Short mmCIF file of C-alpha atoms in Angstrom, two decimals:
data_model
loop_
_atom_site.label_atom_id
_atom_site.label_comp_id
_atom_site.label_asym_id
_atom_site.label_seq_id
_atom_site.Cartn_x
_atom_site.Cartn_y
_atom_site.Cartn_z
CA MET W 1 -22.08 -2.58 13.45
CA HIS W 2 -20.89 -5.19 15.91
CA VAL W 3 -17.12 -5.64 16.35
CA ASN W 4 -15.76 -8.33 18.36
CA ALA W 5 -12.77 -7.55 20.76
CA LYS W 6 -10.58 -9.61 19.04
CA LYS W 7 -10.85 -7.68 15.83
CA MET W 8 -10.55 -4.28 17.30
CA ALA W 9 -7.62 -5.28 19.47
CA PHE W 10 -5.62 -6.84 16.72
CA SER W 11 -6.52 -3.82 14.38
CA GLY W 12 -5.57 -1.46 17.16
CA LEU W 13 -2.25 -2.97 17.69
CA LEU W 14 -1.58 -3.17 13.78
CA LEU W 15 -2.80 0.65 13.56
CA ALA W 16 -0.17 1.56 16.24
CA LEU W 17 2.61 -0.29 14.60
CA THR W 18 1.66 1.48 11.08
CA VAL W 19 1.86 5.01 12.71
CA ILE W 20 5.05 4.03 14.48
CA LEU W 21 6.49 2.92 10.93
CA ILE W 22 5.33 6.22 9.56
CA VAL W 23 6.95 8.20 12.20
CA LEU W 24 10.29 6.15 11.94
CA SER W 25 10.26 6.76 8.08
CA GLY W 26 10.81 10.37 9.17
CA VAL W 27 13.52 9.61 11.71
CA PHE W 28 15.44 7.31 9.31
CA ASP W 29 15.63 8.88 5.95
CA PHE W 30 17.71 6.10 4.57
CA ASN W 31 14.74 3.56 4.85
CA THR W 32 11.94 6.04 4.45
CA LEU W 33 10.16 3.85 1.27
CA PHE W 34 11.03 0.77 2.80
CA LEU W 35 9.14 1.65 6.24
CA LEU W 36 6.35 3.14 4.40
CA ALA W 37 5.84 -0.06 2.13
CA ILE W 38 5.87 -2.24 5.04
CA ALA W 39 3.29 0.10 6.89
CA SER W 40 1.13 0.06 3.68
CA PHE W 41 1.00 -3.65 3.67
CA PHE W 42 -0.92 -4.10 6.94
CA VAL W 43 -3.84 -2.41 4.97
CA GLY W 44 -4.03 -5.51 3.06
CA VAL W 45 -3.43 -7.87 6.10
CA ILE W 46 -6.75 -6.18 7.40
CA ILE W 47 -8.66 -6.42 4.26
CA ARG W 48 -7.72 -10.14 4.04
CA GLU W 49 -8.24 -10.88 7.61
CA TYR W 50 -11.67 -8.83 8.13
CA GLY W 51 -12.95 -7.36 4.88
CA MET W 52 -13.14 -4.52 2.72
CA LYS W 53 -15.04 -2.45 5.30
CA TYR W 54 -12.52 -2.87 7.97
CA GLY W 55 -9.71 -2.27 5.43
CA VAL W 56 -11.26 0.96 4.48
CA ALA W 57 -11.73 1.89 8.00
CA PHE W 58 -8.16 1.05 8.93
CA TYR W 59 -6.82 3.07 5.88
CA ILE W 60 -8.72 6.26 6.94
CA ALA W 61 -7.69 6.05 10.50
CA SER W 62 -3.95 5.20 9.64
CA VAL W 63 -3.85 8.24 7.36
CA ILE W 64 -5.41 10.46 9.76
CA LEU W 65 -3.21 9.37 12.63
CA GLY W 66 -0.19 9.34 10.40
CA PHE W 67 -0.88 13.22 9.67
CA LEU W 68 -1.62 13.82 13.33
CA MET W 69 1.50 12.25 14.45
CA ALA W 70 4.20 12.25 11.97
CA PRO W 71 6.65 15.41 11.51
CA ASN W 72 7.10 14.91 7.75
CA LYS W 73 3.54 15.23 6.06
CA LEU W 74 5.20 14.57 2.63
CA TYR W 75 5.72 10.85 3.99
CA CYS W 76 2.09 10.75 5.02
CA VAL W 77 1.11 11.44 1.32
CA THR W 78 3.37 8.90 0.25
CA PHE W 79 2.02 6.17 2.80
CA ALA W 80 -1.44 7.31 1.76
CA ALA W 81 -0.90 6.86 -2.04
CA MET W 82 0.87 3.36 -1.19
CA SER W 83 -1.96 2.36 0.90
CA PHE W 84 -4.76 3.29 -1.54
CA TYR W 85 -2.84 1.31 -4.31
CA VAL W 86 -3.13 -1.56 -1.87
CA LEU W 87 -6.62 -0.84 -1.13
CA ILE W 88 -7.64 -0.80 -4.90
CA ILE W 89 -5.71 -3.82 -6.05
CA GLU W 90 -7.39 -5.91 -3.03
CA ALA W 91 -10.62 -4.82 -4.29
CA ALA W 92 -9.83 -5.37 -7.85
CA PHE W 93 -8.72 -8.83 -7.07
CA VAL W 94 -11.86 -9.70 -5.48
CA GLN W 95 -13.93 -8.34 -8.43
CA ILE W 96 -11.61 -9.80 -11.20
CA GLY W 97 -12.11 -13.28 -9.22
CA ARG W 98 -16.10 -12.93 -9.84
CA MET W 99 -15.62 -12.05 -13.31
CA ARG W 100 -16.95 -14.77 -15.96
CA THR W 101 -14.51 -14.38 -18.74
CA GLN W 102 -12.42 -16.16 -21.23
CA MET W 103 -9.56 -13.44 -20.82
CA ASN W 104 -6.59 -14.27 -18.73
CA ARG W 105 -7.53 -12.97 -15.29
CA LYS W 106 -3.74 -12.38 -14.47
CA VAL W 107 -3.10 -10.11 -17.39
CA ILE W 108 -6.45 -8.13 -16.22
CA PHE W 109 -5.11 -7.79 -12.68
CA TRP W 110 -1.82 -6.51 -14.07
CA ILE W 111 -3.67 -4.15 -16.47
CA VAL W 112 -5.56 -2.81 -13.28
CA LYS W 113 -2.51 -2.56 -11.34
CA PHE W 114 -0.50 -0.62 -13.66
CA ALA W 115 -3.48 1.78 -14.41
CA VAL W 116 -4.26 2.30 -10.60
CA PHE W 117 -0.46 3.12 -10.03
CA ASN W 118 -0.09 5.56 -12.79
CA ILE W 119 -3.51 7.38 -11.90
CA ILE W 120 -1.88 7.94 -8.66
CA TYR W 121 1.94 8.63 -9.43
CA LEU W 122 2.00 10.38 -12.84
CA PRO W 123 -0.18 12.99 -11.68
CA MET W 124 2.04 13.91 -8.72
CA LEU W 125 5.13 13.28 -10.95
CA PHE W 126 4.22 15.87 -13.66
CA GLY W 127 1.64 17.83 -11.51
CA PHE W 128 3.79 18.54 -8.58
CA PRO W 129 7.31 17.86 -9.52
CA ARG W 130 8.76 20.40 -6.98
CA LEU W 131 7.08 18.36 -4.30
CA LEU W 132 9.22 15.23 -5.19
CA PHE W 133 12.40 16.88 -6.50
CA ALA W 134 14.56 19.99 -5.54
CA GLY W 135 15.96 22.37 -8.14
CA GLU W 136 15.37 22.77 -12.06
CA ILE W 137 13.58 19.45 -13.33
CA SER W 138 14.22 18.57 -17.16
CA PRO W 139 11.45 16.93 -19.12
CA LEU W 140 13.83 13.97 -19.78
CA PHE W 141 14.50 13.43 -16.06
CA LEU W 142 10.78 13.47 -15.44
CA ALA W 143 10.32 10.89 -18.25
CA GLY W 144 13.04 8.70 -16.74
CA ALA W 145 11.30 9.07 -13.24
CA ALA W 146 8.10 7.89 -15.03
CA VAL W 147 9.90 4.71 -16.26
CA ILE W 148 11.65 3.94 -13.03
CA GLY W 149 8.31 4.49 -11.13
CA GLN W 150 7.03 1.52 -13.30
CA VAL W 151 10.05 -0.81 -12.39
CA MET W 152 9.48 0.41 -8.81
CA LEU W 153 5.65 -0.69 -8.94
CA VAL W 154 6.72 -4.23 -9.99
CA ILE W 155 9.33 -4.48 -7.15
CA TYR W 156 6.50 -2.99 -4.52
CA ASP W 157 4.10 -5.56 -5.94
CA LYS W 158 6.13 -8.66 -5.82
CA ALA W 159 7.47 -7.36 -2.07
CA TYR W 160 3.59 -7.06 -1.14
CA ASP W 161 2.78 -10.61 -2.49
CA TYR W 162 5.82 -11.90 -0.87
CA PHE W 163 4.42 -10.06 2.28
CA GLN W 164 1.28 -11.91 2.10
CA GLY W 165 2.04 -15.02 0.80
CA VAL W 166 4.98 -16.01 3.08
CA ILE W 167 5.53 -13.53 5.96
CA TRP W 168 1.91 -12.97 6.93
CA THR W 169 1.05 -16.70 6.31
CA LYS W 170 3.69 -17.63 8.65
CA TYR W 171 2.74 -15.43 11.69
CA ARG W 172 -1.18 -15.29 10.65
CA LYS W 173 -1.51 -18.28 13.14
CA PHE W 174 -0.50 -16.21 16.25
CA ILE W 175 -3.93 -14.13 16.04
CA GLN W 176 -6.27 -16.87 15.87
#
């Protein structure tokens, strides 16, 4: 596989920034999810700029480097889940775009988004609640956390769309 120098340099810089954000999420605990979300958005940047193969390689490299560099491994798991979500929805976007159907593609895309999120989130929430929460956990609290997770998905997804559509579009011209 031939990789040109510009792709490699930009991917390396973005990978370094991603790992820095993962490490900083452990330093600034009040901004943990924000920093991890921004770091996970970079997986989507690589996918949109260079394709799915580069995106998967970037995802794997960022998860491995995050686990090696970050002091809090739970944040690395969170980053891996958020980035995996971005990876899957970018792949789903391409696949749904190729579909020849009378159904509304936006509805199909949102169904896929909720399905992917719940496949990632609900097993962690119900299977390993002590990993996420300290103390005794009531079933009502877990149900509330499941509902709040759905709301957080919509917020995260809107932030990702804004990042790709506005922020990245604005700065993209500097790498070309």
